[in-house]
Amino acid sequence: MTTVVRVPPELSARVPAEQRGPGLDRDAVRLLVSRGTAVSHHGFAELPGLLRAGDLLVVNTSPTLAAAVDGRVGHARVVVHFSARGDAAHGAGRWAVELREPDGDGTTRARAGTRAGSEVLLPGGGLLVLEEPLSPRGERLWWARASAEVPAVLREYGRPVRYSYTERDQPLSVYQTVFALPSDDGAGSAEMPSAARPFTARLVAELVSRGVQFAPITLHTGVSSPEAHEPPYAERYAVPAASARLINAARAAGGRVIAVGTTAVRAVESAAGADGVVRAAEGWTELVVTPERGVRVVDGLLTGLHEPEASHLLMLEAVAGRAAVDRSYAEALRGLYLWHEFGDVHLILPEERPHAEHCDSNSS
């Protein structure tokens, strides 16, 4: 594991970048760039100058759901976090959920005592019945069946999942990325694929004009546990055939495949064979990318800054190596970068060869 560092509470991004001052847009965040143990500091709007024609960004199109809904278990108030929509393999119509309790500050805390057969009264009169734990690992997430159509309940009564480090509730639009596409069956991400949040339509157009390509994939993220920092549960994903072809062609031409977010890494690595070839794939992935497993396809990663205990750091080590992750996180703390989904971002690129031309003239 990486060296444990303490992230001071004041480095939590409490509001989105565009709410921090007049005239700001989503891309008004900082960008830490690491190539091996070499680190440089930029603004996110400088991204087009840090990439090359022929590079390919893998982006997640999963929409963020208004996944938090108030309910009652008997006389007790609860908050239901709808984590994932099941399919035929898990019982059509079921949803993976977590029951939490209000903490009095507009957010929630873990709730004890959840068990099979628990009934939750949802707003609008629907009933949610817990059936079985999602995983033998624990009883935080449960498969449950609702008497009401859950997508309709979320649209009418839901709000985005919010954690205690944020200042206030935000509209769902704040949690949608520029790449989000609606899902036919109402599935989506319980937590925003946040690495893509700083992208704007203008920035995407500039990247395309410079010869950077985009390969869309979908991975619906479930709710994480702010208390436990567990490894990720199984999640639904899809890598379309067209995106698989784009990725393979970029690699064959010498371009760099850069995943936008840990979700994109999990999806594309799940679709890659031992030969490193990406093939169209969909379903549920239980892949956990670790330094021992390594990566077969991804050359780089654009990601947020993760808590020291988060399992995502193992994925960063798989891409960049432990020394690079330790150095970049020390620099992020020294430079007072902001953490979490509304915070600053980190671009991990392959280490430059001595004869390679450096793309960033603004390193500091």
PDB file of C-alpha atoms in Angstrom, residues 7 9-10 16 33 36 60 79 89 98 120 123 170 201 203 241 249 278 330:
ATOM      1  CA  VAL A   7      -5.881  14.847   4.372  1.00  0.00           C
ATOM      2  CA  PRO A   9     -10.600  18.663   6.432  1.00  0.00           C
ATOM      3  CA  GLU A  10      -9.974  22.091   4.909  1.00  0.00           C
ATOM      4  CA  PRO A  16     -18.325  22.819  -7.225  1.00  0.00           C
ATOM      5  CA  VAL A  33       0.401  15.942 -13.698  1.00  0.00           C
ATOM      6  CA  GLY A  36       6.794   8.699 -13.010  1.00  0.00           C
ATOM      7  CA  ASN A  60     -17.820   6.876 -18.922  1.00  0.00           C
ATOM      8  CA  VAL A  79     -32.383   7.287   3.826  1.00  0.00           C
ATOM      9  CA  ALA A  89     -28.903 -12.574 -13.445  1.00  0.00           C
ATOM     10  CA  GLU A  98     -28.030   0.663   1.368  1.00  0.00           C
ATOM     11  CA  VAL A 120     -39.136   0.459   3.980  1.00  0.00           C
ATOM     12  CA  PRO A 123     -42.527   8.384  -0.488  1.00  0.00           C
ATOM     13  CA  GLN A 170     -26.937  20.454  -5.039  1.00  0.00           C
ATOM     14  CA  ALA A 201     -18.191  21.115 -24.248  1.00  0.00           C
ATOM     15  CA  LEU A 203     -12.742  21.774 -23.881  1.00  0.00           C
ATOM     16  CA  ALA A 241     -17.528  -2.838 -30.264  1.00  0.00           C
ATOM     17  CA  ALA A 249      -6.348   1.092 -33.176  1.00  0.00           C
ATOM     18  CA  VAL A 278     -10.022  -5.146 -26.040  1.00  0.00           C
ATOM     19  CA  ALA A 330       2.827  14.439  -1.198  1.00  0.00           C
TER      20      ALA A 330
END
